[in-house]
XYZ file of N, CA and C in Angstrom:
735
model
N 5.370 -1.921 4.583
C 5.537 -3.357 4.353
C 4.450 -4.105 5.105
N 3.869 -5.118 4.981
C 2.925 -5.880 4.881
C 3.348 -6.562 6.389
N 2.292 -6.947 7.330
C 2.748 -7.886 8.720
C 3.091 -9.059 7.704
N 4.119 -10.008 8.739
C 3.944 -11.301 8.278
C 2.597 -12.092 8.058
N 1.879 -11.746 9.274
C 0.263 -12.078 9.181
C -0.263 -12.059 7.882
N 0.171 -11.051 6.966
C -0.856 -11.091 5.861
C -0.625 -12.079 5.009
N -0.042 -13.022 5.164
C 0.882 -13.738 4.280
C 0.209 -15.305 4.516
N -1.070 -15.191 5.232
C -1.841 -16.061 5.286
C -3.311 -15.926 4.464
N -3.143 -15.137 4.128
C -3.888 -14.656 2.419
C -3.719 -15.251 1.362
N -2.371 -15.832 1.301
C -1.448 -16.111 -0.165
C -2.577 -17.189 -0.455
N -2.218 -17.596 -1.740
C -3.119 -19.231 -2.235
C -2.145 -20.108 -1.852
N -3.184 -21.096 -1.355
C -2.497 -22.309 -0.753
C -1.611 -23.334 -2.034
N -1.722 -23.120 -3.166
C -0.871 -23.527 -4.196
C 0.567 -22.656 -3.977
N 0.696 -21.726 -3.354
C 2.004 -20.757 -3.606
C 2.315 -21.821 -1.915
N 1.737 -21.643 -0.987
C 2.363 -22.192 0.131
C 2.982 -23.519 0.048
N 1.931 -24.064 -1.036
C 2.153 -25.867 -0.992
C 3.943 -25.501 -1.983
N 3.423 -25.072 -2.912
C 4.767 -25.406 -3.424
C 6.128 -24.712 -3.053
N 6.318 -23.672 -1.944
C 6.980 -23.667 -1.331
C 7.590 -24.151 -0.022
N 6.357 -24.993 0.681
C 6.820 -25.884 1.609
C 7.518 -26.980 1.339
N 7.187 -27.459 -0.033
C 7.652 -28.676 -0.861
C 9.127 -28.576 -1.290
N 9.233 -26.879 -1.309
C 10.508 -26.712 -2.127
C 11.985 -26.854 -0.918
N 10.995 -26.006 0.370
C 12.154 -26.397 1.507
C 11.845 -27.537 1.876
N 11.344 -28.131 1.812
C 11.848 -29.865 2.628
C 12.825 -30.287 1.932
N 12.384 -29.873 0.351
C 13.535 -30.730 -0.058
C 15.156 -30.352 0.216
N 15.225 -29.169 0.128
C 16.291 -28.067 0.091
C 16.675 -28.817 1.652
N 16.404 -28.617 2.581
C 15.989 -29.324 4.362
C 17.166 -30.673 4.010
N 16.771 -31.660 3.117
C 17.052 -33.232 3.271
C 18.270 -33.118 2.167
N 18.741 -31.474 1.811
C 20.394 -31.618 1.228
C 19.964 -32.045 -0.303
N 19.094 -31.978 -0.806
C 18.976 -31.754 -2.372
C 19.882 -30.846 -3.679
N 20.333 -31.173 -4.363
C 20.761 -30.121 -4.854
C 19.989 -29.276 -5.932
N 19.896 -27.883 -6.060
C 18.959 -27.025 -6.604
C 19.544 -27.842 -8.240
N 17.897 -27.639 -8.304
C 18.135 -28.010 -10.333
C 18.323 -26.699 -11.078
N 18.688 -26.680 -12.317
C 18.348 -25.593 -12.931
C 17.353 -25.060 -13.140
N 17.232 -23.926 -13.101
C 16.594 -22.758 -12.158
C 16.105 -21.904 -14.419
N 14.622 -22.098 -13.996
C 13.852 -21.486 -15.245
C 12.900 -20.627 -15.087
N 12.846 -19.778 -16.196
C 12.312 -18.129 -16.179
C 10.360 -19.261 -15.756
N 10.265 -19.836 -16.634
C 8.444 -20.472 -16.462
C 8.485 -20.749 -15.222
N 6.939 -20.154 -13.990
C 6.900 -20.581 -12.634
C 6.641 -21.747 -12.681
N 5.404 -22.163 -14.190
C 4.737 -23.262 -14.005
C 6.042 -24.391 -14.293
N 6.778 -24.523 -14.651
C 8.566 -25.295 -14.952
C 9.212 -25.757 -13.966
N 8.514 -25.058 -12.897
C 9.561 -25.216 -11.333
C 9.803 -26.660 -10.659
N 11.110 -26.194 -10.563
C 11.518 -28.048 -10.060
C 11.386 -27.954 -8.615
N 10.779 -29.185 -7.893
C 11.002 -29.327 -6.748
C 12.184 -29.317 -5.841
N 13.031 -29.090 -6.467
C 14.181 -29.280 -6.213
C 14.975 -27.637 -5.946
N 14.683 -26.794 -6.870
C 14.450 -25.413 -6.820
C 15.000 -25.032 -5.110
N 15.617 -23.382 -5.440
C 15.389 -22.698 -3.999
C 14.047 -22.733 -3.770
N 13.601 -22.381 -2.647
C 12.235 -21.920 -2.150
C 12.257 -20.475 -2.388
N 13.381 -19.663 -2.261
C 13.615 -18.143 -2.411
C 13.158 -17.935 -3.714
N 13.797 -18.422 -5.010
C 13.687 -18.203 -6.097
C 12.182 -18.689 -6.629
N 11.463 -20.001 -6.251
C 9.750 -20.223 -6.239
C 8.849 -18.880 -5.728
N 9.266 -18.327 -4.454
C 8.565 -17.760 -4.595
C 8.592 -16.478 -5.353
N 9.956 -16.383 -5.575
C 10.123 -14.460 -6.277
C 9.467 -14.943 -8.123
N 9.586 -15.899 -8.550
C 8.336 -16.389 -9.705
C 7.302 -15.885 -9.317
N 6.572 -16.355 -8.405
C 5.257 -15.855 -7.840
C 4.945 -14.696 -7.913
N 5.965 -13.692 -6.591
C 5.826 -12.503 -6.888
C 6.306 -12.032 -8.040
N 6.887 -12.133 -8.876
C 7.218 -11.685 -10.039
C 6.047 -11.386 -11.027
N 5.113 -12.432 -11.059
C 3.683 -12.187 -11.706
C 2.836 -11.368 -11.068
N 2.504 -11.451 -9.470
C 1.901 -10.519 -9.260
C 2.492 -9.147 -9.356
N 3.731 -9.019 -9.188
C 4.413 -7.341 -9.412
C 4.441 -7.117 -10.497
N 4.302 -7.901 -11.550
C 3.730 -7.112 -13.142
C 2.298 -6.625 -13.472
N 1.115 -8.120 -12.338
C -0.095 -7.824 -12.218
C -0.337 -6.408 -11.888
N 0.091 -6.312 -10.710
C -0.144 -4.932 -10.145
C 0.412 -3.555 -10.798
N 1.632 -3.605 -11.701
C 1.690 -2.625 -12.247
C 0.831 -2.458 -13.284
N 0.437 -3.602 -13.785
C -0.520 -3.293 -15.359
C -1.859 -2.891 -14.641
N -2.289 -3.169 -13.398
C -3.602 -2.615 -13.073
C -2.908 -1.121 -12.897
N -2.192 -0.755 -12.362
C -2.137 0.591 -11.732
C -2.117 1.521 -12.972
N -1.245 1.244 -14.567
C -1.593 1.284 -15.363
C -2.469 2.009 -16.073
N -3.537 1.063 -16.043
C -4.971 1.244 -16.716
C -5.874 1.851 -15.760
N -5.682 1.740 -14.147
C -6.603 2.826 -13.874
C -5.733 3.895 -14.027
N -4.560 4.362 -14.071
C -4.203 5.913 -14.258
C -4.590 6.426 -15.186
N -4.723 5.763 -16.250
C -5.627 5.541 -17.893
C -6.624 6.410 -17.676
N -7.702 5.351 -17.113
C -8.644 6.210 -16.689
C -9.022 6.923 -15.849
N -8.449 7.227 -15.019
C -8.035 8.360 -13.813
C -8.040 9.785 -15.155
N -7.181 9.153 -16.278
C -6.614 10.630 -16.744
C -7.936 11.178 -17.701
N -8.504 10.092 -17.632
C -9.774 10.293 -19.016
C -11.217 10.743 -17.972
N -11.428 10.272 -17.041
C -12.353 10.858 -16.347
C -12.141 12.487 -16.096
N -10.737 13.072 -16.016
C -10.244 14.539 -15.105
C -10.483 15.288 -16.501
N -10.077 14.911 -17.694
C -10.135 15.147 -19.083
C -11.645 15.557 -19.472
N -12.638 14.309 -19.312
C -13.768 14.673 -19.575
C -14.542 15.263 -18.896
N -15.007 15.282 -17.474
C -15.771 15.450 -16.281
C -14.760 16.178 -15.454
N -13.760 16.240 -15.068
C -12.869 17.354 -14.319
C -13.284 16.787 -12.390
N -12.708 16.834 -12.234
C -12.435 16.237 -10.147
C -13.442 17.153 -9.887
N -14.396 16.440 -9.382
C -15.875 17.309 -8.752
C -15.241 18.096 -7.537
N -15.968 19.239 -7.787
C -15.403 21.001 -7.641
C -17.280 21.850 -7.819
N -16.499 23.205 -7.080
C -17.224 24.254 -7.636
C -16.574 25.334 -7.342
N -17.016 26.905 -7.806
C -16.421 27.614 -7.697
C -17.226 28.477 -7.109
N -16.928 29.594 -6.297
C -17.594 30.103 -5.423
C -16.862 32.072 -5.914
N -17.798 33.060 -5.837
C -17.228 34.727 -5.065
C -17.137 34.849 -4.138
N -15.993 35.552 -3.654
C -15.487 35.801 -2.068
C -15.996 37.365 -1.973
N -16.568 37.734 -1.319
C -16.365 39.280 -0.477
C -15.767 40.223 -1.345
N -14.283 40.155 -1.372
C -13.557 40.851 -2.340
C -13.253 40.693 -3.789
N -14.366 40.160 -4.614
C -14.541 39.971 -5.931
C -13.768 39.040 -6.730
N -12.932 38.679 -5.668
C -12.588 37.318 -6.430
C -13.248 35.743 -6.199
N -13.015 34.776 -7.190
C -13.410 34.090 -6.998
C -12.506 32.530 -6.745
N -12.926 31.674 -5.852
C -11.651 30.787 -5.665
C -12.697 28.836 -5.674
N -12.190 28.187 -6.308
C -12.667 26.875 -6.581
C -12.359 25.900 -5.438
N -13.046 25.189 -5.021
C -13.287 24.432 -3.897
C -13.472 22.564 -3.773
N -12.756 21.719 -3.614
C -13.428 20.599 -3.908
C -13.466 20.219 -3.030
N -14.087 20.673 -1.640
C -15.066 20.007 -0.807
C -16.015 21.125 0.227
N -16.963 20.375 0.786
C -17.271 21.539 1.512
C -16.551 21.797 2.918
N -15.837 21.108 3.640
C -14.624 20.987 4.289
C -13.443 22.463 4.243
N -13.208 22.406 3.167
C -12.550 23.857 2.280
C -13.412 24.622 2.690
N -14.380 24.715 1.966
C -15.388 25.849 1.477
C -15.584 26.595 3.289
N -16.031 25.873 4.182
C -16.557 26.784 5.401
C -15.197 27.130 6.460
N -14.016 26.878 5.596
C -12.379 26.941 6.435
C -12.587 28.847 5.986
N -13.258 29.040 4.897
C -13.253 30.325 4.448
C -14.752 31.011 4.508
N -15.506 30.406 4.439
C -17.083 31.459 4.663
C -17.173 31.273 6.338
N -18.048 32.687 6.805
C -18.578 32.372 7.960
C -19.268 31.822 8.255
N -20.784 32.598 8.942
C -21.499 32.318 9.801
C -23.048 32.868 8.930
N -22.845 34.112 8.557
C -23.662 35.224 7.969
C -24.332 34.754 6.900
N -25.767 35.220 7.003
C -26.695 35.422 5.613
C -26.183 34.634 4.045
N -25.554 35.731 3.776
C -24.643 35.692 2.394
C -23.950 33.947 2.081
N -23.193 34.473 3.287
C -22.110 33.127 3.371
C -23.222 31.842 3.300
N -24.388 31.806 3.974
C -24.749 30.568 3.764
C -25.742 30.438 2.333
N -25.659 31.359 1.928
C -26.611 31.276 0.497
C -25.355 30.832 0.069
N -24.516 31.391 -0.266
C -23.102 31.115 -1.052
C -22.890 29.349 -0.707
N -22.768 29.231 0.378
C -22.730 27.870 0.836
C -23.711 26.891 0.246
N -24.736 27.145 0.555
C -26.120 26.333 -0.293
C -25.862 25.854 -1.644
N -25.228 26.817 -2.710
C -24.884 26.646 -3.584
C -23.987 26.330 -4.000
N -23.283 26.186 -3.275
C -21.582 25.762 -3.600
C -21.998 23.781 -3.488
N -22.722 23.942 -2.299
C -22.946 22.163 -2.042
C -23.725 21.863 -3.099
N -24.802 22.515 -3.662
C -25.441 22.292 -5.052
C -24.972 22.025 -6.015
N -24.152 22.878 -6.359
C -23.108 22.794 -7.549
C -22.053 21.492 -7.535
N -21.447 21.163 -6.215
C -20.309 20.050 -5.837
C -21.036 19.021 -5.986
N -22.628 19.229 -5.865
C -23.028 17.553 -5.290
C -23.680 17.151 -7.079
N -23.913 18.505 -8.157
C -23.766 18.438 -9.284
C -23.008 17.530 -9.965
N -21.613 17.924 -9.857
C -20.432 17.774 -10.361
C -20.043 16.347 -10.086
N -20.237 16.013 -8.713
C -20.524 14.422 -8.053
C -21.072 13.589 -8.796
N -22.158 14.144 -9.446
C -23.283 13.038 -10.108
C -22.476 13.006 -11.191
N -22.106 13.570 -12.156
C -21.636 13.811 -13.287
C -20.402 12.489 -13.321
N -19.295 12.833 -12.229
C -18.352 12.086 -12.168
C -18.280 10.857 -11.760
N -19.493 10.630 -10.672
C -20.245 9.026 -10.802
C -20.946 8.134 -12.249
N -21.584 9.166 -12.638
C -21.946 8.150 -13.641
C -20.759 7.902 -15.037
N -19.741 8.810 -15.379
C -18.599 8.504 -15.738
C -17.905 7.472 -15.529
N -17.754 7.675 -14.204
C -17.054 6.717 -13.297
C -17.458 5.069 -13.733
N -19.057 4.859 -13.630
C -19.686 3.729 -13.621
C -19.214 3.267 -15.323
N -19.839 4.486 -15.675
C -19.377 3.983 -17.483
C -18.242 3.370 -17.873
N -17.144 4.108 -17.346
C -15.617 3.377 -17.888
C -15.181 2.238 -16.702
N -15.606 2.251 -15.384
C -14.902 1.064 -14.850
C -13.528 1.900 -13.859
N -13.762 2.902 -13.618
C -12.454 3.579 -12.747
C -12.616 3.587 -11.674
N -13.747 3.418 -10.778
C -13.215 2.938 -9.210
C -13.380 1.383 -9.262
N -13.739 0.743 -9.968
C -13.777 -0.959 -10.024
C -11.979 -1.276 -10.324
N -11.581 -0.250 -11.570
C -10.034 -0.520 -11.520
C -9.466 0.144 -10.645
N -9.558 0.767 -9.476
C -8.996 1.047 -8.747
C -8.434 0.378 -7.612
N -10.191 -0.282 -7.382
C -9.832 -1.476 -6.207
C -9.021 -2.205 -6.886
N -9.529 -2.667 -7.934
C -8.423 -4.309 -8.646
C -6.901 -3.942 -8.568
N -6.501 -2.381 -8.518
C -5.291 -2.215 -8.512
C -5.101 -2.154 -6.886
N -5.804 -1.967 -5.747
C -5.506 -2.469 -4.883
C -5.095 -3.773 -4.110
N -5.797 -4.318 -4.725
C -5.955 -6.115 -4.527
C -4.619 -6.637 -4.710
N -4.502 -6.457 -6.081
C -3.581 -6.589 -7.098
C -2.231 -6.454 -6.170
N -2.132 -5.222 -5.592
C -0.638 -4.257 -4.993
C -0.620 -5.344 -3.779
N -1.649 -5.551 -2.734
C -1.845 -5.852 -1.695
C -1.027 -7.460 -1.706
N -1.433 -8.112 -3.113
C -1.040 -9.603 -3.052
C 0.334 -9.313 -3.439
N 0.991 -8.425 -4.156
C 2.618 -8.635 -4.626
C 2.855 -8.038 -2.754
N 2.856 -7.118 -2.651
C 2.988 -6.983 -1.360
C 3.315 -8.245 0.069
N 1.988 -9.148 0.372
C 2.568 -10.316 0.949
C 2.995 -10.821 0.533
N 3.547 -11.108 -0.936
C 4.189 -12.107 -1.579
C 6.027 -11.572 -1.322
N 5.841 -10.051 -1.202
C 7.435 -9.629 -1.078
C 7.873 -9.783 0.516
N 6.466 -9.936 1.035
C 7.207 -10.278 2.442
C 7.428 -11.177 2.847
N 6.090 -12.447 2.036
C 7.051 -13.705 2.156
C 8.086 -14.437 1.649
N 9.040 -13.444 0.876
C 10.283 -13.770 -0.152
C 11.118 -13.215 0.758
N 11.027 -12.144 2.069
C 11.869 -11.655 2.200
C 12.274 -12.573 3.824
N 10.935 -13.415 4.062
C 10.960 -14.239 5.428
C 11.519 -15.764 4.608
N 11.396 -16.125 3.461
C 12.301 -17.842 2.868
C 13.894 -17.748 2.861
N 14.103 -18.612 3.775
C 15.726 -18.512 3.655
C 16.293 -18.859 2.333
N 17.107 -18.059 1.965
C 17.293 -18.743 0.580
C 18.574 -20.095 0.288
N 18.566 -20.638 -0.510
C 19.067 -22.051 -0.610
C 20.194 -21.799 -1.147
N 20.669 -20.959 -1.729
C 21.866 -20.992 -3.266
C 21.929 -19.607 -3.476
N 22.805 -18.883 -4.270
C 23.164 -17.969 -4.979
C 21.577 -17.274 -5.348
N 21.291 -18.193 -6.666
C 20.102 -17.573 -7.078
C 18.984 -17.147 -6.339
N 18.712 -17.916 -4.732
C 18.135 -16.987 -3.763
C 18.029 -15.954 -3.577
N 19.612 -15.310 -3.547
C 20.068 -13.940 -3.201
C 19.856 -13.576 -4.052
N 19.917 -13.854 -5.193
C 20.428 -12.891 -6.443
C 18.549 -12.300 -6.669
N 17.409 -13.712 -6.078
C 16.167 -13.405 -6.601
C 15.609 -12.211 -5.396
N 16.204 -12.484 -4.253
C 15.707 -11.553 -3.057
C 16.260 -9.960 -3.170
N 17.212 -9.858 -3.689
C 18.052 -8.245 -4.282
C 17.449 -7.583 -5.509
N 16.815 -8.716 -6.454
C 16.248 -8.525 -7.621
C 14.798 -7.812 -7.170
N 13.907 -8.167 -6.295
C 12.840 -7.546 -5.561
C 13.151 -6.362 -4.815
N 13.928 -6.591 -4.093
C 14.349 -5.340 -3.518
C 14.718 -4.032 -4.772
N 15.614 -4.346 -5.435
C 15.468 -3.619 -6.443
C 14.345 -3.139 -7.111
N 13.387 -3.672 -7.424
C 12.256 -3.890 -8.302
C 11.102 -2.786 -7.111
N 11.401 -2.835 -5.947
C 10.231 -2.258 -5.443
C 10.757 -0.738 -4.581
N 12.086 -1.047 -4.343
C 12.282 0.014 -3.407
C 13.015 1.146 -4.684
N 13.656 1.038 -6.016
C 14.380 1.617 -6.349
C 13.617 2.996 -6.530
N 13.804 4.177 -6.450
C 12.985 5.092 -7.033
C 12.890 5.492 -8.420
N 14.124 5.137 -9.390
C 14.577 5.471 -10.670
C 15.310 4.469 -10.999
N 14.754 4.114 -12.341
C 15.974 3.297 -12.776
C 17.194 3.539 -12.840
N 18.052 2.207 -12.918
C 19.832 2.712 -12.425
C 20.064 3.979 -11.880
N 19.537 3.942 -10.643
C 19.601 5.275 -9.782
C 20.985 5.012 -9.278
N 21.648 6.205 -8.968
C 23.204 6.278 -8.710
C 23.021 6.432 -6.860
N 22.149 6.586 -6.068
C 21.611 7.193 -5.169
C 22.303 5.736 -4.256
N 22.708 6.045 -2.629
C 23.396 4.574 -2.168
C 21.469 4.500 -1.222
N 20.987 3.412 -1.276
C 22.046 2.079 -1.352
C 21.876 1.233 -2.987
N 21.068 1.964 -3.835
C 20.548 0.911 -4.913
C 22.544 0.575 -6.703
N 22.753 1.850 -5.924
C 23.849 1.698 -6.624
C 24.370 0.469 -6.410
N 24.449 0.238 -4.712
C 25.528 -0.803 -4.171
C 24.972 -1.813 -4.171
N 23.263 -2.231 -4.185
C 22.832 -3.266 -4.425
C 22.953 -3.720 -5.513
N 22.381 -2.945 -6.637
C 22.784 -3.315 -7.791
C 24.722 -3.832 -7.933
N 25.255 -3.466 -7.530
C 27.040 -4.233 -7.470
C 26.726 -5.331 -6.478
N 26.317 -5.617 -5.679
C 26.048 -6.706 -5.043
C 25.223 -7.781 -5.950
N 24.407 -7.501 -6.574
C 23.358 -8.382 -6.973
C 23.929 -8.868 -8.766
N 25.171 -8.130 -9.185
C 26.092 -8.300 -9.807
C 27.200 -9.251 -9.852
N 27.787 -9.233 -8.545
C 28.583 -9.881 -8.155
C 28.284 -11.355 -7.961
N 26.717 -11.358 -7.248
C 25.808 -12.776 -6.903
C 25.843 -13.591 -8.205
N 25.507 -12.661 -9.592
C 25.114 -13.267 -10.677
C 26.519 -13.556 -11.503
N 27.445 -12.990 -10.968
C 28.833 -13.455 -11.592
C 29.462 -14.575 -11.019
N 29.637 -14.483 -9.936
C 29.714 -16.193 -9.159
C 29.069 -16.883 -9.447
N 28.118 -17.026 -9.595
C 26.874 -18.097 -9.188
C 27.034 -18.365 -11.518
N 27.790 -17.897 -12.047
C 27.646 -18.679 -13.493
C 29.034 -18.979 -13.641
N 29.734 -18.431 -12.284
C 31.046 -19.172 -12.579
C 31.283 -20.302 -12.236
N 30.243 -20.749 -11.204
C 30.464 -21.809 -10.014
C 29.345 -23.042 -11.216
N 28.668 -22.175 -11.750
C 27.474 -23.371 -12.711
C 27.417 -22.614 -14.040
N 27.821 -22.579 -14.920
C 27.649 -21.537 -15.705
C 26.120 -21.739 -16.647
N 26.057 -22.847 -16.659
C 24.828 -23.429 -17.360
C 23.649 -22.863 -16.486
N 23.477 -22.842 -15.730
C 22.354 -22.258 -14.603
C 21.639 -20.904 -14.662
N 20.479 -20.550 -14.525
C 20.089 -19.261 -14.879
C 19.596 -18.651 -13.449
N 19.837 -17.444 -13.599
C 19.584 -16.702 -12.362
C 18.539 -15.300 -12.199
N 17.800 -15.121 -11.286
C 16.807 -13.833 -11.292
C 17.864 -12.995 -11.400
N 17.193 -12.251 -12.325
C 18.579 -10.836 -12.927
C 17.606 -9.999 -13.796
N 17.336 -9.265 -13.341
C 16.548 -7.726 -14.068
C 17.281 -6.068 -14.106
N 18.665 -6.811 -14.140
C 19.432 -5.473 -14.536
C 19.423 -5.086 -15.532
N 19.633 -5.957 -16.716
C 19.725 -5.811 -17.967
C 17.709 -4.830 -18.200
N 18.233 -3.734 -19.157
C 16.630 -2.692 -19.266
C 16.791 -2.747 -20.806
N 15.612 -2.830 -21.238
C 15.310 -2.706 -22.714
C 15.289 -1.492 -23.409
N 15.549 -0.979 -24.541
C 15.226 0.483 -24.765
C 14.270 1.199 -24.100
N 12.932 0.444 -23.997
C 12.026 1.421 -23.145
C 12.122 1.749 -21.910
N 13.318 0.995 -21.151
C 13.443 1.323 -19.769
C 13.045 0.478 -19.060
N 11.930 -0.423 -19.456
C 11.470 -1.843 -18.338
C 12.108 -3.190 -18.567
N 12.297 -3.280 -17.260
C 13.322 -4.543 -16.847
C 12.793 -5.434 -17.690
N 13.814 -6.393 -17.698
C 12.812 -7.665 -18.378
C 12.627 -8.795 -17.365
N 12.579 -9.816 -17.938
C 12.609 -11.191 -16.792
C 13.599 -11.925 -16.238
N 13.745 -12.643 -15.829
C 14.677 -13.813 -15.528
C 15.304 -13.584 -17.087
N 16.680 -13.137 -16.327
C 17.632 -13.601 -18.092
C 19.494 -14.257 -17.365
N 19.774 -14.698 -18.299
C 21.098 -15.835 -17.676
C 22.069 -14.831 -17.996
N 22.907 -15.381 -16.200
C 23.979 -13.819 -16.247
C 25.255 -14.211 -17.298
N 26.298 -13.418 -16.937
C 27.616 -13.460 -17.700
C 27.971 -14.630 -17.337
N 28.514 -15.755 -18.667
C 29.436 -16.850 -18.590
C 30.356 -16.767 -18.593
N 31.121 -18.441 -18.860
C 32.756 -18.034 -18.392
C 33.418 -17.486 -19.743
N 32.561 -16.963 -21.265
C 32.790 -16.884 -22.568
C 32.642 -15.277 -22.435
N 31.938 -14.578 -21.219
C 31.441 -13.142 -21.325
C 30.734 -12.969 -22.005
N 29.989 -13.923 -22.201
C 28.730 -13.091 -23.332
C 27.362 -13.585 -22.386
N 26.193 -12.622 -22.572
C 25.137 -13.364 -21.790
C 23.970 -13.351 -22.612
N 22.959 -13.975 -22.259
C 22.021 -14.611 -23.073
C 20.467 -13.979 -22.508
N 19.363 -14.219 -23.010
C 17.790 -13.580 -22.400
C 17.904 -14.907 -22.164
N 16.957 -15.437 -21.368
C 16.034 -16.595 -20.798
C 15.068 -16.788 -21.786
């Protein structure tokens, strides 16, 4: 998890409009209804729920980068193969190496061994070039960083959702919804504690439409056939039926 420190990174548009959101929350406002659009956000809003909008975009950002470089992660290993070489040992076999680190954990000192060696770094520093200029062609360590960047900003953004006190129901319901979203290992994992969060973050979204029923709440339980959550969707009313956002 991210220091609080890093959280002075964020854009000063995410700070402004969450400082804006607790003053008001501060001077006894009551939260307006609460909408899936960040750009929609009422001043009036939790500050909890402003910012899990925020992070909500960057934690899709960052998965669609991670994504597309695995993409090409898989198309570089496919075409060009993880720079390597392969080397004969002594006893006629032969064993593949991808660094020279490896390579002298097993050759000695001797003649042989360093011809063998010579060539092994020849061959690796081969294979190097090969997978650099690949590399350059498709854009796979450029998407790599971007998927760093990317991770790094949902990251302070989850730590500064997890430092906003939240105002209302939908606070909680948006701060459990992250927690979910980042720590779960499997979807609807039966495993404690995500079972019990998930019944907690259930319970949040069943009150909180009994107490307003008109009101919409962060809720990414509901999974689509393919398995990915969706967005902000409005929990069970007092009719039992529930609705997408």
């Amino acid at each position: 998890m991210a220091d609080s420190d890093n959280t002075t990174t964020l854009p000063r548009v995410t700070r402004r409009r969450v400082l804006a959101i607790a003053a008001n929350a501060k001077e006894g406002r009551q939260p307006g209804k609460l909408v899936c659009d960040h750009a929609e956000a009422d001043q009036s809003a939790d500050p909890a729920v402003a910012v899990w909008r925020e992070w909500l975009i960057a934690h899709e950002e960052a998965e669609r980068r991670c994504r597309l470089q695995q993409r090409l992660e898989r198309n570089l290993v496919e075409t060009v193969g993880f720079p390597c070489a392969t080397i004969p040992l002594h006893d006629g076999t032969s064993v593949r190496f991808h660094s020279i680190q490896a390579l002298n954990e097993v050759l000695g000192p001797g003649p042989e061994d360093e011809a063998a060696r010579a060539k092994f770094k020849a061959d690796l520093e081969a294979h190097q070039e090969r997978w650099d200029v690949a590399d350059r062609e498709i854009g796979y360590s450029a998407a790599l960083l971007a998927e760093g960047e990317a991770a790094d900003q949902a990251e302070n953004l989850l730590q500064l959702l997890l430092e906003t006190p939240a105002a209302s129901l939908a606070g909680v319901a948006a701060k459990l919804d992250a927690v979910l979203s980042e720590g779960e290992p499997a979807e609807a994992s039966a495993e404690f504690p995500w079972l019990h969060i998930r019944s907690v973050l259930g319970d949040v979204i069943r009150i909180g439409q009994e107490l307003v029923p008109e009101q919409m709440l962060p809720n990414r339980l509901g999974t689509s056939k393919s398995g990915r959550r969706g967005g902000c969707t409005i929990g069970v009313s007092k009719g039992g039926k529930g609705g997408a956002a």
